[in-house]
PDB file of C-alpha atoms in Angstrom:
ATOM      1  CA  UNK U   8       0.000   0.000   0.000  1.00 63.00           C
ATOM      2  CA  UNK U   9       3.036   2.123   0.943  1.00 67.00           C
ATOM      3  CA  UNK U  10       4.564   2.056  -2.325  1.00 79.00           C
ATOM      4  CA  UNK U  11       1.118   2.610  -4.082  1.00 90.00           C
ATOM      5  CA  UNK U  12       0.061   5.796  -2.295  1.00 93.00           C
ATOM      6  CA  UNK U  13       2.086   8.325  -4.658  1.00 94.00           C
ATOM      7  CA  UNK U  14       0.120   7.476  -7.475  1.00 94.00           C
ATOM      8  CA  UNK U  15      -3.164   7.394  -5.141  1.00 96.00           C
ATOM      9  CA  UNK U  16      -2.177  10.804  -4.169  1.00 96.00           C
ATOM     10  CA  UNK U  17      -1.358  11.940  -7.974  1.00 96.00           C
ATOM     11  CA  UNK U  18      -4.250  10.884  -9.194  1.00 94.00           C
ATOM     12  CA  UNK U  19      -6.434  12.282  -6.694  1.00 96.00           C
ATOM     13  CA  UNK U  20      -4.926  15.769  -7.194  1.00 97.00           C
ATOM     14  CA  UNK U  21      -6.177  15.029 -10.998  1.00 94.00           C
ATOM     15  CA  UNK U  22      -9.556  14.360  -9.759  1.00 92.00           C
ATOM     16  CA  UNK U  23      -9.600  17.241  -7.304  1.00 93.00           C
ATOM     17  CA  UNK U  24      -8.636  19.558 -10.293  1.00 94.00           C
ATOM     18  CA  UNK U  25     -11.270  18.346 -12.904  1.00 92.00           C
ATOM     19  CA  UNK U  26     -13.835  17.895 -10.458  1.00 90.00           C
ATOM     20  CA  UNK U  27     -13.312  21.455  -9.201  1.00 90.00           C
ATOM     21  CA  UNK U  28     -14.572  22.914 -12.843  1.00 89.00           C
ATOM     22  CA  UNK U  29     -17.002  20.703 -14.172  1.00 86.00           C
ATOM     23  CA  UNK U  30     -17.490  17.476 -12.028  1.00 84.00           C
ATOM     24  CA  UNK U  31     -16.129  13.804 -13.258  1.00 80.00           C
ATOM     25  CA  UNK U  32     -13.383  13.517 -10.442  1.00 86.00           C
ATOM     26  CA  UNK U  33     -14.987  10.221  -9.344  1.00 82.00           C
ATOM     27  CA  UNK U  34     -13.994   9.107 -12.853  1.00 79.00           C
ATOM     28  CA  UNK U  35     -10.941   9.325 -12.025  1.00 86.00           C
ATOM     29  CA  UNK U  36     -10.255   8.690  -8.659  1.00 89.00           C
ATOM     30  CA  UNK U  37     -12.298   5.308  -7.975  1.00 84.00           C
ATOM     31  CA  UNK U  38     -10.649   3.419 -10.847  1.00 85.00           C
ATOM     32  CA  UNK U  39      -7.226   4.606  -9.674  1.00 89.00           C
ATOM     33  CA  UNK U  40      -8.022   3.345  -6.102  1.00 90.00           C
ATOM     34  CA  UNK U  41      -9.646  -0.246  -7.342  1.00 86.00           C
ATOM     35  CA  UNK U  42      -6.472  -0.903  -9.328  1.00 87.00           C
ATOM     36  CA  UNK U  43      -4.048   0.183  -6.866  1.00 92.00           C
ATOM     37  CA  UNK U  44      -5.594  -1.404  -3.802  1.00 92.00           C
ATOM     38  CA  UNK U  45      -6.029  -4.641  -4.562  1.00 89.00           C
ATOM     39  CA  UNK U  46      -7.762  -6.542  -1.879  1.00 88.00           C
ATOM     40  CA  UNK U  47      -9.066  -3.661   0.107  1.00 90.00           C
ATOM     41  CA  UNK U  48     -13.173  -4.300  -0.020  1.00 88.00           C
ATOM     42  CA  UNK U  49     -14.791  -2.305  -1.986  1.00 81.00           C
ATOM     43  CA  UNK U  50     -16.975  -0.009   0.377  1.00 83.00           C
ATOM     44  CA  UNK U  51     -13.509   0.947   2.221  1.00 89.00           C
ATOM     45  CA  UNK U  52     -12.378   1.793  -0.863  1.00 88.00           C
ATOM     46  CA  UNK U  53     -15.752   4.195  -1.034  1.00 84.00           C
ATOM     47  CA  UNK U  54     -15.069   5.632   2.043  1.00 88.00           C
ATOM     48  CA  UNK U  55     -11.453   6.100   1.580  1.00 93.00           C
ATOM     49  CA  UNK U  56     -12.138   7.907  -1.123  1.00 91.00           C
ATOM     50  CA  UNK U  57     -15.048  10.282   0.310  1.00 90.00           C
ATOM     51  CA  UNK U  58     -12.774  11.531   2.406  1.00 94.00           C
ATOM     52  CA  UNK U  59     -10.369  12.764  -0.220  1.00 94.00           C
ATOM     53  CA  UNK U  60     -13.600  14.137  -2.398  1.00 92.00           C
ATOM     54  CA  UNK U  61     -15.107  15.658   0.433  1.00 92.00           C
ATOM     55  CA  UNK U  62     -12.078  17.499   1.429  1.00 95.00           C
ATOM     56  CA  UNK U  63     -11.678  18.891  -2.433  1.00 94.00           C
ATOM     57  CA  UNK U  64     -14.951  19.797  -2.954  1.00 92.00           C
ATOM     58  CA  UNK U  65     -14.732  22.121   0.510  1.00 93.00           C
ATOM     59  CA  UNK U  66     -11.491  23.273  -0.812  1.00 94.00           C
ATOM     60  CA  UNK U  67     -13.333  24.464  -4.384  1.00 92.00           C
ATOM     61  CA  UNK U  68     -15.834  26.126  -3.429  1.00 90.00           C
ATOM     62  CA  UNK U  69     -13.943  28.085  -0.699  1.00 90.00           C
ATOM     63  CA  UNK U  70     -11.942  29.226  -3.602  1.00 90.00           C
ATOM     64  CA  UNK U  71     -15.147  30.364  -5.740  1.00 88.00           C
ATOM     65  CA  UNK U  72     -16.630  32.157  -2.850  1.00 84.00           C
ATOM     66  CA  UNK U  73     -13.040  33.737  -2.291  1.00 83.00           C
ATOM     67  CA  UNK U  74     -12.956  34.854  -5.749  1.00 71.00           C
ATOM     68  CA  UNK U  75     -12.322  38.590  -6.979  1.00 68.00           C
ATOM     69  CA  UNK U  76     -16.248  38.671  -8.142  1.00 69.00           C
ATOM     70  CA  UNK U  77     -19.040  37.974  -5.642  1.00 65.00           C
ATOM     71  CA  UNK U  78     -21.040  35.158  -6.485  1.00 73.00           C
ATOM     72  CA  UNK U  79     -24.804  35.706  -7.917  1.00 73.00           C
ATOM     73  CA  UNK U  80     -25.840  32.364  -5.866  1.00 77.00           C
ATOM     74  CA  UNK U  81     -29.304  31.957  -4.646  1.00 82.00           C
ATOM     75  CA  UNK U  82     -28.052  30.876  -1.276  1.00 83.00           C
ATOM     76  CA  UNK U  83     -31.525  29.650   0.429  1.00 88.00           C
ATOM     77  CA  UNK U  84     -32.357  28.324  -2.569  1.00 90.00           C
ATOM     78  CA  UNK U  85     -29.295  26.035  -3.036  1.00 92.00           C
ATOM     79  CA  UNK U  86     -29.505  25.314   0.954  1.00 92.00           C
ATOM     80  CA  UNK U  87     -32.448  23.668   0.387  1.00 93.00           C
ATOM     81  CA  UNK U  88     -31.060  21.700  -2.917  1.00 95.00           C
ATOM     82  CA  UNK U  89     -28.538  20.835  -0.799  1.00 94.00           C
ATOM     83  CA  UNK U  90     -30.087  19.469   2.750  1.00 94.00           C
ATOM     84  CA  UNK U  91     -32.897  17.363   0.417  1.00 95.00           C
ATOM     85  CA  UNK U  92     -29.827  16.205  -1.571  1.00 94.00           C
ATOM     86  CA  UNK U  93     -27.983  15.101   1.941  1.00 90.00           C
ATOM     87  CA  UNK U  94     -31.016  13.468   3.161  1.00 91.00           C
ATOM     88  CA  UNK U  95     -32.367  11.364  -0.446  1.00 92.00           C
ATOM     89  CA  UNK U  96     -28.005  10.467  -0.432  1.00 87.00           C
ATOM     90  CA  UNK U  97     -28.683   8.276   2.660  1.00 83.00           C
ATOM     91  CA  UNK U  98     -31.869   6.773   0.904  1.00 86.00           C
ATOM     92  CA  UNK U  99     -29.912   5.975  -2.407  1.00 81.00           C
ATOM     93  CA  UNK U 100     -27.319   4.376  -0.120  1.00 73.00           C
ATOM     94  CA  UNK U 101     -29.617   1.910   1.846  1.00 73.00           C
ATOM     95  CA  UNK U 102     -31.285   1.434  -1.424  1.00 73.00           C
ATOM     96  CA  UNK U 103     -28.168   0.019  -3.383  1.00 61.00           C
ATOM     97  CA  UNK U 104     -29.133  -3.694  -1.743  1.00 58.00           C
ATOM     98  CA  UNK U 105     -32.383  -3.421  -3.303  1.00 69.00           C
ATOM     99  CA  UNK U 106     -32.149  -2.240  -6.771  1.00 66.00           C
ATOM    100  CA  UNK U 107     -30.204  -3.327  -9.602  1.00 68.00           C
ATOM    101  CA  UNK U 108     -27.441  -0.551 -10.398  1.00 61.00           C
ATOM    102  CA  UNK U 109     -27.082  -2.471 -14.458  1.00 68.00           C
ATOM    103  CA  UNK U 110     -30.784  -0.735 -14.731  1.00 67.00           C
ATOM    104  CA  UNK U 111     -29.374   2.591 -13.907  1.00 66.00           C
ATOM    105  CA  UNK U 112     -26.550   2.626 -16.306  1.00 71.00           C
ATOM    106  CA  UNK U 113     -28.449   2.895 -19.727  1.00 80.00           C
ATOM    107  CA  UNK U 114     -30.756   5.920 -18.962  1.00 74.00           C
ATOM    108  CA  UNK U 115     -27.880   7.713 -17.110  1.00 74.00           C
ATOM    109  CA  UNK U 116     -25.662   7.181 -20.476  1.00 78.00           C
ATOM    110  CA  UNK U 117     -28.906   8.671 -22.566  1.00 83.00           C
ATOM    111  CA  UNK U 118     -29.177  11.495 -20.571  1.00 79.00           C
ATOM    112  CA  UNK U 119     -25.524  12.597 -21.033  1.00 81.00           C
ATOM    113  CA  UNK U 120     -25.618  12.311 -24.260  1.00 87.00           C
ATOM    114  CA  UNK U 121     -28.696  14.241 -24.562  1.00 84.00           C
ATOM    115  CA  UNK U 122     -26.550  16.615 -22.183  1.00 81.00           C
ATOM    116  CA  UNK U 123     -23.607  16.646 -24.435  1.00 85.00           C
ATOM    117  CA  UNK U 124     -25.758  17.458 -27.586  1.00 89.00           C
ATOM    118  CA  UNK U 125     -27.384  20.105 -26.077  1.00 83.00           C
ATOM    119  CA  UNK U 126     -24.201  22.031 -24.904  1.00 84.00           C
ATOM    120  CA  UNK U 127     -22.578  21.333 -28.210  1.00 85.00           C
ATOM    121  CA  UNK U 128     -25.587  22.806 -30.163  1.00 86.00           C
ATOM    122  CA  UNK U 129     -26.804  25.727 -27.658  1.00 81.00           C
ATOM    123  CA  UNK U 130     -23.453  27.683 -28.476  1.00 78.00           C
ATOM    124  CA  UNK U 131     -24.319  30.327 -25.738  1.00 74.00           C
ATOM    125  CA  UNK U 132     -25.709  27.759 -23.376  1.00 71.00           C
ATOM    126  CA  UNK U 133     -24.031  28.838 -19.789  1.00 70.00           C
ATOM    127  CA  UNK U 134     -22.694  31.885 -20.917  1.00 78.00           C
ATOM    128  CA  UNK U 135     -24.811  34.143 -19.675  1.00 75.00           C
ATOM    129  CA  UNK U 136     -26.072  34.688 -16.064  1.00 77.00           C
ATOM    130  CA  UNK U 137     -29.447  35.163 -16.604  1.00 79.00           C
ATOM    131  CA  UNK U 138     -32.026  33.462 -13.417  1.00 83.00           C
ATOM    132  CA  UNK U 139     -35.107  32.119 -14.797  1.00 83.00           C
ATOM    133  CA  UNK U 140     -37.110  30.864 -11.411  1.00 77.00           C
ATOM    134  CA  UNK U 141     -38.223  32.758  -8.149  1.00 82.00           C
ATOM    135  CA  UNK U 142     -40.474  32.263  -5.457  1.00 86.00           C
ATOM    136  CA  UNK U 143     -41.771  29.278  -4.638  1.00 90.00           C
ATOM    137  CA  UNK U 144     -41.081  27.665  -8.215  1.00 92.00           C
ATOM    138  CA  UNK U 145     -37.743  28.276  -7.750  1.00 92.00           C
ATOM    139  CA  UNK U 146     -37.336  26.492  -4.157  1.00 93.00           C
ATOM    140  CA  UNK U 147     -39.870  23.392  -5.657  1.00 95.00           C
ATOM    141  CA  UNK U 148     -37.127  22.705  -8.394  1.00 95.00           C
ATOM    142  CA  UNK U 149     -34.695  23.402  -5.784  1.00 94.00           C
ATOM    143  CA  UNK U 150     -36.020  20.551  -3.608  1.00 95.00           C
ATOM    144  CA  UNK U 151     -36.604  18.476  -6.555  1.00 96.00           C
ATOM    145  CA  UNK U 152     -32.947  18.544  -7.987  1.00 94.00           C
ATOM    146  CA  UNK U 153     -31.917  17.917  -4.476  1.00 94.00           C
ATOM    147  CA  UNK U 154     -33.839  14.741  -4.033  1.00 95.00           C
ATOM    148  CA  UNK U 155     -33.221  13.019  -7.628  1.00 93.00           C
ATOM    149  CA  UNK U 156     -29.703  14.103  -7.520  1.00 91.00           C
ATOM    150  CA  UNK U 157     -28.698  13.476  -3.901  1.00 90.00           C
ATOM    151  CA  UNK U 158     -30.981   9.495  -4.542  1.00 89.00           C
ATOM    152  CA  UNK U 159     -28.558   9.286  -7.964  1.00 85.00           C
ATOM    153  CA  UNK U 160     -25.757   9.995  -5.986  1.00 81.00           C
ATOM    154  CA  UNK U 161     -26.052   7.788  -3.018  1.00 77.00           C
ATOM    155  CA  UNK U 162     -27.333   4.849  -5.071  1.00 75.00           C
ATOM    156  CA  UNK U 163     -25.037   5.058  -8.150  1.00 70.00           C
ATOM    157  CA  UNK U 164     -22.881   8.216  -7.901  1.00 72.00           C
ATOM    158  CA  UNK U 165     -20.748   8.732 -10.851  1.00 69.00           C
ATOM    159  CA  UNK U 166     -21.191  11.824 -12.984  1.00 76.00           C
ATOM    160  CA  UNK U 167     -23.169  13.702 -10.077  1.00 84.00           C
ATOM    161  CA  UNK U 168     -20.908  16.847 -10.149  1.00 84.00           C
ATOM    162  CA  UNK U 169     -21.615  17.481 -13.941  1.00 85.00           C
ATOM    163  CA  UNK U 170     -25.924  16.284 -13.723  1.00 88.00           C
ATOM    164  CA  UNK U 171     -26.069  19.171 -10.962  1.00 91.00           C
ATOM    165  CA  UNK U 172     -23.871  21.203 -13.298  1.00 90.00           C
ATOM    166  CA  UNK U 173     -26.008  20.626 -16.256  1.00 91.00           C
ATOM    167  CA  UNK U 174     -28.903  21.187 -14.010  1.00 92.00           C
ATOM    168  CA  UNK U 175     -27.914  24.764 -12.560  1.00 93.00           C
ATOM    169  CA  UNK U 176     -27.320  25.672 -16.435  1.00 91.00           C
ATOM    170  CA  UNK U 177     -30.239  24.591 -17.844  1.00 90.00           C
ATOM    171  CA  UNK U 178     -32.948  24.852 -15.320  1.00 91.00           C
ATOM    172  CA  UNK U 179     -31.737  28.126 -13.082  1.00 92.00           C
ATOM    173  CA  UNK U 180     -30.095  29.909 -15.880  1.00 90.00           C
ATOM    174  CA  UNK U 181     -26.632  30.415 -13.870  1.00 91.00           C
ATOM    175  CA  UNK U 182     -23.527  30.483 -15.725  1.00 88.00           C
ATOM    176  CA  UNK U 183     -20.868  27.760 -16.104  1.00 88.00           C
ATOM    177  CA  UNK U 184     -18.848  29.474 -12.845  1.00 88.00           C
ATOM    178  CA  UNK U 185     -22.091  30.085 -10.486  1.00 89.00           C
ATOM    179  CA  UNK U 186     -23.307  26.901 -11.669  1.00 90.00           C
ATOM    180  CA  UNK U 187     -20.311  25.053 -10.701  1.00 89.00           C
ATOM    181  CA  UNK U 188     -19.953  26.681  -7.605  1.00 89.00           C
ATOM    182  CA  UNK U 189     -23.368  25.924  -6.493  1.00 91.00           C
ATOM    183  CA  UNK U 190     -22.660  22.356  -7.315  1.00 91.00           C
ATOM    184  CA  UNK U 191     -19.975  21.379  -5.098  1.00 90.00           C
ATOM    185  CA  UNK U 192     -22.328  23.307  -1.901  1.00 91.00           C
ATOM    186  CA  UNK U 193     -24.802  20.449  -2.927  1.00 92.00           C
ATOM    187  CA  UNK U 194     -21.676  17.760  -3.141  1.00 89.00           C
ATOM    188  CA  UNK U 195     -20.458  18.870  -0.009  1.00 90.00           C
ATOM    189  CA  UNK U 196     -24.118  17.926   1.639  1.00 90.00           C
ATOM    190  CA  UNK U 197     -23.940  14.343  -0.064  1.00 87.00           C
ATOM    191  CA  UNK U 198     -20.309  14.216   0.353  1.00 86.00           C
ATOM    192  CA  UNK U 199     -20.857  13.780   4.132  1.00 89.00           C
ATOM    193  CA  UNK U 200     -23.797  12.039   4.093  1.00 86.00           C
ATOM    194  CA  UNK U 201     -21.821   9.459   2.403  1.00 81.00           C
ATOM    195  CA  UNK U 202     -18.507   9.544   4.633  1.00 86.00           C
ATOM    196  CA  UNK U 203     -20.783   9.390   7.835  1.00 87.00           C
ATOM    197  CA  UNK U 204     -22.174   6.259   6.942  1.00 83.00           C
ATOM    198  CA  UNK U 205     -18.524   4.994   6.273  1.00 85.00           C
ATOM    199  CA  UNK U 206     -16.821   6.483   8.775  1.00 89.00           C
ATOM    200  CA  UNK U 207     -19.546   5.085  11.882  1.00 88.00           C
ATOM    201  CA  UNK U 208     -19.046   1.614   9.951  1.00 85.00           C
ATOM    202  CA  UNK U 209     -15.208   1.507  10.534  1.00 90.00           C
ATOM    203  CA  UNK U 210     -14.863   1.985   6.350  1.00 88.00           C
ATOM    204  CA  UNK U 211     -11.934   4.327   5.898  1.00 93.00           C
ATOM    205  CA  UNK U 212      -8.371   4.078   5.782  1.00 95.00           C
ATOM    206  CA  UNK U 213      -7.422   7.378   7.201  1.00 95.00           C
ATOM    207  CA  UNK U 214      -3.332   6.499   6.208  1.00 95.00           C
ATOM    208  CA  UNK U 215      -4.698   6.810   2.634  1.00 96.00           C
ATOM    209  CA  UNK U 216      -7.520   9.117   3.026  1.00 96.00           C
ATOM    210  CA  UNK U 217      -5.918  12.036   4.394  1.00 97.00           C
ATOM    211  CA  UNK U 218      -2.788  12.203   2.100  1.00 97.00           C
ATOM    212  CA  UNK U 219      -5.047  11.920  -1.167  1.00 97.00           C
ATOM    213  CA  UNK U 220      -7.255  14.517   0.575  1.00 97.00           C
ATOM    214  CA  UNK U 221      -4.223  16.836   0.796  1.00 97.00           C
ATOM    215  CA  UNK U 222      -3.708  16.349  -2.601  1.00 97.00           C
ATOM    216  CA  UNK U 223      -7.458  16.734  -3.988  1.00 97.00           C
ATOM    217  CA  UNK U 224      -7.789  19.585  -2.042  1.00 96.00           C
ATOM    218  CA  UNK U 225      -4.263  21.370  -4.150  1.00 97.00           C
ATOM    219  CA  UNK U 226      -6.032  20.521  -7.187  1.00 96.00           C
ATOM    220  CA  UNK U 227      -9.349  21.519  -6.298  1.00 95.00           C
ATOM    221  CA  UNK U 228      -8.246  25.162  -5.383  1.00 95.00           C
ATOM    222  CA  UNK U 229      -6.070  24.957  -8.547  1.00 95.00           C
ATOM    223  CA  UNK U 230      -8.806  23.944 -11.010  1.00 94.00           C
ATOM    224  CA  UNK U 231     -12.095  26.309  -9.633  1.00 92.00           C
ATOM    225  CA  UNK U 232      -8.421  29.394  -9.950  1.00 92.00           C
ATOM    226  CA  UNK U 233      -8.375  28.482 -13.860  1.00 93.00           C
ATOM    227  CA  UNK U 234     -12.239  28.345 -13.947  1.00 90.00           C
ATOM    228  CA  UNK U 235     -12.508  31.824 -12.457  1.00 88.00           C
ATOM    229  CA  UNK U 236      -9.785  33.108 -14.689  1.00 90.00           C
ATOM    230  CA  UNK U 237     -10.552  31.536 -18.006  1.00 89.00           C
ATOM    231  CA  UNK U 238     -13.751  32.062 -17.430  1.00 85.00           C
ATOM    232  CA  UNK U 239     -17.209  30.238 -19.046  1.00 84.00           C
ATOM    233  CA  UNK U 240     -16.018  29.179 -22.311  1.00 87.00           C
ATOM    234  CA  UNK U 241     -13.316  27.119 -20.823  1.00 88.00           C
ATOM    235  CA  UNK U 242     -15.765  25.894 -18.453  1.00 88.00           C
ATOM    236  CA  UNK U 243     -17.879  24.680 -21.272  1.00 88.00           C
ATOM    237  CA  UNK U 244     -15.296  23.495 -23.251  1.00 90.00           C
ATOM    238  CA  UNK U 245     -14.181  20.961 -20.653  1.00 89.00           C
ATOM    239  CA  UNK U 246     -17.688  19.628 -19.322  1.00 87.00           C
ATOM    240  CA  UNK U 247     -18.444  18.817 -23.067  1.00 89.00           C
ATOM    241  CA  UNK U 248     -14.635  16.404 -22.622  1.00 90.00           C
ATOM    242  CA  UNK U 249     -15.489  15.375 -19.604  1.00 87.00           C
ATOM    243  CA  UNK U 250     -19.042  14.503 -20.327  1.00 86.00           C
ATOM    244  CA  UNK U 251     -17.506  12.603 -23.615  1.00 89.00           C
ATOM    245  CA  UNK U 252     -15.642  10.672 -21.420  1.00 87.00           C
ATOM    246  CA  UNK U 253     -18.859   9.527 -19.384  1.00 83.00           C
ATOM    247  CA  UNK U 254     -20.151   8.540 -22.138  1.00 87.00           C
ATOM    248  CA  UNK U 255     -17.670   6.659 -23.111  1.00 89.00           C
ATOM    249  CA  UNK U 256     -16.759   4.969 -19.954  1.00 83.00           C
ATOM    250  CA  UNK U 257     -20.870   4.087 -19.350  1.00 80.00           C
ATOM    251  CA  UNK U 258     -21.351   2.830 -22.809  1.00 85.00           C
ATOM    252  CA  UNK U 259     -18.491   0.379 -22.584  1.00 86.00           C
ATOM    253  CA  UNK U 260     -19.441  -0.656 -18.918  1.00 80.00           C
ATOM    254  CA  UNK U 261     -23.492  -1.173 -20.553  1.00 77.00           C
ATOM    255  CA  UNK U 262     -22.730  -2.906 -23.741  1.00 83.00           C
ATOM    256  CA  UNK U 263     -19.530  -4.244 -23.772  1.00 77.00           C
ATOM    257  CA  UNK U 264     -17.847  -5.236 -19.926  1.00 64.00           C
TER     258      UNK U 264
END
């Protein structure tokens, strides 16, 4: 494990710097730590690696709200999203014994690509800042994104970051940057749903954990510095890859594992 935890701790700065922008660190992360912990059971491996996640996604979105702009963020708004999303996480997790995950994969891989198509074609789609919901439709969705997404995320999990990205986009009418920002508030809230239920059940190798959190966290605050500077086009540029690569990675897992 010793000689293993450089490239854990690599690749989890990778994951903390692409999750940071547009989601997808999970991606990259899990597979790293299945290959290069052999043996360890899987749900340590989980809550090993919620620890590192958690830690980058705190360390993003300190950065965004730190930035040299305010933030046009809703904040009671994306409270809410993210408490229903904490509380429908633990309900995804206890329902993973129940339901088949194999019937998940195929309509999460049509919906991304139905996301990618839609970014690709809507040239100005995150561009502009430009709210679309108030009152009490806006905390309903609110409530609603935070349920399917936190369920999703609990019960399946990858591609979370870049649904709720999508989601902010296309439904709120925030920008690529205030989009992702509010994202990783709502991935903090599931984030710790998560690593409670690992850490209570004795599920975490802190020896690995906390160095790959150290690690996440650099490339967290390094990726949401780039966002902020490059600003939405870059933003949109690189959910489009990284959604590419969901699609990718689902549709081989579906139709040809």
């Amino acid at each position: 494990m010793g000689a293993a935890l450089p490239l854990l701790c690599f690749f989890a700065f990778l994951a903390g710097f692409i999750d940071s922008i547009v989601g997808g660190g999970g991606l990259i992360q899990l597979p790293a730590m299945l290959l290069l912990l052999p043996g360890v059971p899987v749900p340590t491996i989980l809550g090993t690696g919620k620890v590192s996640s958690l830690a980058g996604t705190l360390a993003a979105l300190r950065r965004y709200l730190s930035g040299p702009e305010p933030l046009p963020i809703r904040w009671a708004v994306i409270g809410l999203t993210a408490v229903a999303a904490g509380g429908f996480a633990f309900l995804g997790a206890r329902a993973v014994s129940l339901l088949p995950k194999e019937a998940v994969r195929p309509l999460v891989l049509g919906l991304l690509v139905v996301m990618a198509i839609y970014t690709f074609w809507r040239k100005d789609f995150g561009r502009l800042h430009a709210p679309r919901l108030s009152g009490r439709r806006e905390v309903l969705t609110g409530l609603a994104l935070g349920a399917a997404i936190g369920f999703y995320d609990g019960f399946f999990g990858p591609g979370t970051g870049s649904l709720l990205l999508f989601a902010f986009v296309g439904l709120f009418g925030y920008n690529f940057i205030a989009a992702s920002a509010s994202a990783k508030l709502v991935n903090v809230a599931t984030n710790l749903t998560g690593l409670f239920y690992f850490a209570t059940t004795g599920q975490v190798l802190y020896q690995v954990a906390l160095p790959m959190a150290a690690c996440n966290m650099l490339g967290s605050t390094l990726g949401a510095r780039l966002a902020q500077r490059r600003g939405t086009g870059f933003v949109r540029l690189l959910f489009l890859v990284v959604v590419g690569a969901f699609i990718l990675k689902l549709g081989w897992d579906t139709f040809l594992a």
